[in-house]
Amino acid sequence: MSQSQTPDRPELAAIREHMIIDGKPCTEGSGQTVPVYDPATGAVIAHQIEAGPAQVDQAVQAARRAFTGSAWGDMVPAGRERLLLNLADLLEQHGDELARLETLNNGKLLPLSHGLEVAAGAQWLRYMAGWATKLSGDTLSLSIPFPPGVKYNAYTRLEPVGVVAAIVPWNFPLLMAIWKIAPAVATGCTIVLKPAEETPLTAIRLAELALEAGFPPGVINVITGRGEVTGAALVAHPGVNKISFTGSTEVGRLIGRQAMDDMKRVSLELGGKSPVIIMDDCDVELAVQGAAGAIFFNQGQVCTAGSRLFVQRGIYDKVVAGLAKVAESLTIGSGFDPATQIGPMVSARHRERVMSYIDLGRAEGGRVLAGGQAYEGDGFFVRPTVFAELAPDARVVREEIFGPVVVAASFDTEDQAVAMANDTRFGLGASIWSNDLNRVNRLVPRIQAGTVWVNTHNMLDPHMPFGGVKQSGIGREHGRAAVEAYLESKSVCIAYPAT
Ligand code: NAP
Ligand code: MG
């Protein structure tokens, strides 16, 4: 589609049905294509190529050549910094097109696409650009006493780990692609990224913009297709040195096992069932709005969604009634409509999955305080839903739903709150709502989670490490921790005569 045909729909002109391998568009695939949908209408908007083993091999070989080639391998750190800064500028220049493309493909509210895909994407690129010139090893004083007359000088060098295979989910497609690409290239790695089959479109545009920004061909490759075909071939490829995966705990476990067989480096950012703990001394109105935002933001399709709500008994009725009122008041519709507060689920399949959990919650004895029914219309919508009175072992309480569904329960004591919050296999995020500093200080160390927010929820920053404990994953993204995950430390030990 040419730009001139679509002056008022820049997102349509941005649709690409090819992959980017070795700096060039690639239209060869396994022979299969995978449809891409507009989740607000159910219409097919594109057909993505499915990369088979041959294209996966081409992409990994291209990344290997780029890694050792002089254009990238000999580039000084300030060169990598400059390219990342160029890409951040291009992202902003194309911000309207990219935000609209994301809303079209993912369904999220357009202001969120602007703020959290494009603007935050540019912020992360600039943050990681800064790291390129600030990587340093250590000088080491050794105590080796022999042979007589010999001394040692030792230091560590930080070296890029090599070719990175990155696999991302569909909930923040552009931002998560950047969370993988930015630290990888800041450290001098090259990368092959596979976006989720539901949302490939902005990642392909990002790879095109990276070429425009000056990244040499083969440094950033994007291949598309289904996880069990394209993703599995990428993970298994012997030319890959590190796998960086964000997605479900089930697929993460598979990938982790495979990575260990080949001794590939691996980072896993996985699922969650994050608790929101509301203490009776909190600002109740702030806590109600906070609990609603924690679960309904991005339709609950957030790995740290506050999907389990625990409220101290004295204010339980008030908080839960307030949350149900917010849930019922939210306007459902297309992400392009400025009045919309809840967009569609990403796919028909995901809507069915979320609806089946809502039915299950009712069958498990849950009382529905808001939502609970299907939403009529062509798009993949689900009503924000609040459950109460479910037993702690109900599946709706224990399993990640990844939709706008929250389960509420009350507690009396701090000990009970901690026990209930930690009664899960996950450990990604948690929030505590309280104005009692002593309580907060007692609770924070006892909560099993990679991030604990206080009087806020779901807030991320490029400088703040993010990741999970327990079955929510291994490793951290953002900050120094993310950069280190793309580096190997090489110890250098030099002997020299003492005199
Ligand atoms: P998913 O099914 O695990 O898929 C994630 C990615 O892995 C997709 O690109 C998928 O491809 C690919 N994949 C699937 N099977 C694979 C295989 N056998 N080998 C290699 N790759 C494979 O997760 P999702 O449903 O897209 O996303 C939701 C999940 O992601 C939730 O559990 C959520 O909590 C988690 N998540 C975690 C974080 C975090 O930072 N911790 C952030 C966001 C989401 P297809 O697209 O073809 O399925
Ligand atoms: Mg999937």
Coordinates of C-alpha atoms in Angstrom, one line a residue, residues 278-292 311-312 314-323 326 433-435 455:
I278 CA -4.1 -2.9 50.7
M279 CA -3.5 -2.1 54.4
D280 CA -6.2 -0.4 56.4
D281 CA -4.2 2.8 57.0
C282 CA -3.9 3.6 53.3
D283 CA -5.5 6.4 51.3
V284 CA -8.6 4.4 50.3
E285 CA -9.5 6.3 47.2
L286 CA -5.9 6.1 45.9
A287 CA -5.8 2.4 46.6
V288 CA -9.1 1.8 44.8
Q289 CA -7.9 3.6 41.7
G290 CA -4.5 1.9 42.1
A291 CA -6.0 -1.6 42.3
A292 CA -8.2 -0.8 39.2
V311 CA -7.6 -6.1 51.5
Q312 CA -7.4 -5.7 55.3
G314 CA -11.8 -3.2 58.1
I315 CA -11.8 -1.6 54.6
Y316 CA -12.5 -4.7 52.5
D317 CA -16.1 -4.0 51.6
K318 CA -15.4 -0.4 50.8
V319 CA -12.4 -1.1 48.5
V320 CA -14.0 -4.0 46.7
A321 CA -17.2 -2.1 46.1
G322 CA -15.1 0.8 44.8
L323 CA -13.2 -1.4 42.5
V326 CA -14.7 1.4 38.5
W433 CA -0.8 0.3 49.7
S434 CA -0.1 1.9 53.1
N435 CA 1.0 5.1 54.6
N455 CA 1.5 3.1 46.7

